[in-house]
């Protein structure tokens, strides 16, 4: 059986997160959408090929509903990703679904006895992961620690939580439920109900809440975001020249390859585009276009050179495909400027 993932209008409304990748490559829960379907395809013994919208968040329950309703209108209980804030709103459930998918029939690696754990049956440690002198509360949701990840001493973790392969949670981190730290990330400070997609850093103190950070991003030391307005009124995002509200809580949405200076303070409902270098007096704007450098436009060649430098820090190199994608995005923005 093959699963054919189809793109739809969500590829537009999920920008800037989908400006540089397919919807299927977004991370929600522990895995990307594409990785989830690949695992489900192995688990389900079906004879026919299936076409599925990439905007459906995969789970065993959703997969069974899709097969049951093949050729019919999809039932309302199968939600479709439409806007970036759906990722953090649905992340806690996605972590729980992925935890079941990844750990069924498997045994967790042993945890060092220096850690204090509530509901250890809801904690799964992959081989090579290192945890010491931390407190883990998995009573409200599972905690998944990926292969070769490290949780440094003094960390406080409440599930649902996922720490990706080769990632590091630094000393004294405070992690609340609904949080995903993707692979090859460094995280620290206070994080709640947020996603670091992969290869990104929030390596110092500061608050990140109800937010989605793309790949190859860096939040400078002391960076914090607001996720609730002082008036407690609904937050609004400006997406594709339309305004949408996630309700009372909405933090930072940041596209791939973007970075901000130390002590940056992001307002509620801020969207930062792809490949931005963000520094400003006071709050940055609530909408920061792709290829922004301070209050100017990033010179393309310099933007690529800076990405190359950041990738070297994680022993990676930029690919020709990445450069082509960024060049097309840059030219599109210049055309519409």
Tab-separated table of C-alpha atoms in Angstrom, residues 45 49 116 125 164 215 230 280 325:
chain	number	residue	atom	x	y	z
A	45	UNK	CA	-2.199	-3.948	6.374
A	49	UNK	CA	-3.336	2.976	-2.441
A	116	UNK	CA	12.758	11.994	39.973
A	125	UNK	CA	13.844	6.999	26.635
A	164	UNK	CA	14.228	15.103	19.504
A	215	UNK	CA	14.159	25.154	11.194
A	230	UNK	CA	-2.663	42.846	28.609
A	280	UNK	CA	15.203	46.742	16.793
A	325	UNK	CA	14.048	27.656	-2.976
